[in-house]
């Protein structure tokens, strides 16, 4: 279910260290298959990485439950919150996770900047050396600054960090509860519409329970890239492709999906235009 950014680095780490990468599958509904959770996450597990809300199937995971399993076996938990933080209030302490990350460009902020929260970042060694991340530097040895500076070697992405802080303030002032409420209404409208649209099916949960606003769908007989291009001609923007989660497409036997993601700037009329647009796509291609 994870974005490649929460899979490829772990594969690289496993290659480097000889660790074994194990994973949980997906149910037909696009939920994490927890039937073998206790077998996969066991006493030999060092790190349990998962996503809060999937960017492809939209499913939301029970982060507290998964983090508790990691803790039970003495493993660290790492959560990709890129699709959760922009859309709902998140309390890392209540979720009781060890690491939680999110990215600027999914929350009205700039590219090239993100946030890593950690329960005890000072326990980790720096991963990159340079200016600003040191305490004392001598020719015979150096000591490092405390987090976060120890992870911010060199001249940082100053303008991006300032802009991301502005985006955080904007969303906080608006109220993430309100953002969530707005998105639930739009996502429910879209799911209802797709359900009654012949030849269209959703990859991922069909109900609004424990779900984000990313809705992946396929239209029978029309390649998702053709769906995307035809919708684009109508002025409707969806994303097509594997959404940096290629194993999920393989799991469902599709080459790609079209995906609509509502956010705070979308309205009910956008959803209606999309549903009407899909009807027009069908009329054009089939
Ligand atoms: C769930 C999820 N994780 C991670 C990312 C990657 O973020 P970045 O490209 O900023 O590393 C994205 C989207 O780009 C995402 O949707």
JSON list of C-alpha atoms and ligand atoms in Angstrom, two decimals, residues 3 5 51 53 55 80 82-83 103 105-106, ligand 1:
[
{"chain": "A", "resi": 3, "resn": "UNK", "atom": "CA", "xyz": [4.36, 4.97, -1.80]},
{"chain": "A", "resi": 5, "resn": "UNK", "atom": "CA", "xyz": [9.32, 6.50, -0.98]},
{"chain": "A", "resi": 51, "resn": "UNK", "atom": "CA", "xyz": [1.59, 4.49, 5.73]},
{"chain": "A", "resi": 53, "resn": "UNK", "atom": "CA", "xyz": [-3.27, 7.07, 4.57]},
{"chain": "A", "resi": 55, "resn": "UNK", "atom": "CA", "xyz": [-2.05, 7.80, -1.77]},
{"chain": "A", "resi": 80, "resn": "UNK", "atom": "CA", "xyz": [4.51, 7.99, 6.28]},
{"chain": "A", "resi": 82, "resn": "UNK", "atom": "CA", "xyz": [2.22, 12.54, 3.68]},
{"chain": "A", "resi": 83, "resn": "UNK", "atom": "CA", "xyz": [-1.46, 11.90, 2.95]},
{"chain": "A", "resi": 103, "resn": "UNK", "atom": "CA", "xyz": [6.05, 16.37, 2.83]},
{"chain": "A", "resi": 105, "resn": "UNK", "atom": "CA", "xyz": [4.03, 19.73, -1.56]},
{"chain": "A", "resi": 106, "resn": "UNK", "atom": "CA", "xyz": [0.98, 17.76, -0.46]},
{"chain": "B", "resi": 1, "resn": "LIG", "atom": "C1", "xyz": [1.92, 8.85, 0.73]},
{"chain": "B", "resi": 1, "resn": "LIG", "atom": "C2", "xyz": [3.08, 9.58, 0.11]},
{"chain": "B", "resi": 1, "resn": "LIG", "atom": "N1", "xyz": [4.30, 9.41, 0.63]},
{"chain": "B", "resi": 1, "resn": "LIG", "atom": "C3", "xyz": [5.37, 10.03, 0.12]},
{"chain": "B", "resi": 1, "resn": "LIG", "atom": "C4", "xyz": [5.27, 10.88, -0.95]},
{"chain": "B", "resi": 1, "resn": "LIG", "atom": "C5", "xyz": [6.55, 11.45, -1.50]},
{"chain": "B", "resi": 1, "resn": "LIG", "atom": "O1", "xyz": [6.83, 12.70, -1.08]},
{"chain": "B", "resi": 1, "resn": "LIG", "atom": "P1", "xyz": [8.17, 13.40, -1.64]},
{"chain": "B", "resi": 1, "resn": "LIG", "atom": "O2", "xyz": [8.11, 13.26, -3.12]},
{"chain": "B", "resi": 1, "resn": "LIG", "atom": "O3", "xyz": [8.08, 14.79, -1.16]},
{"chain": "B", "resi": 1, "resn": "LIG", "atom": "O4", "xyz": [9.30, 12.62, -1.07]},
{"chain": "B", "resi": 1, "resn": "LIG", "atom": "C6", "xyz": [4.01, 11.11, -1.53]},
{"chain": "B", "resi": 1, "resn": "LIG", "atom": "C7", "xyz": [3.81, 11.98, -2.69]},
{"chain": "B", "resi": 1, "resn": "LIG", "atom": "O5", "xyz": [4.62, 12.50, -3.38]},
{"chain": "B", "resi": 1, "resn": "LIG", "atom": "C8", "xyz": [2.89, 10.44, -0.98]},
{"chain": "B", "resi": 1, "resn": "LIG", "atom": "O6", "xyz": [1.67, 10.60, -1.51]}
]
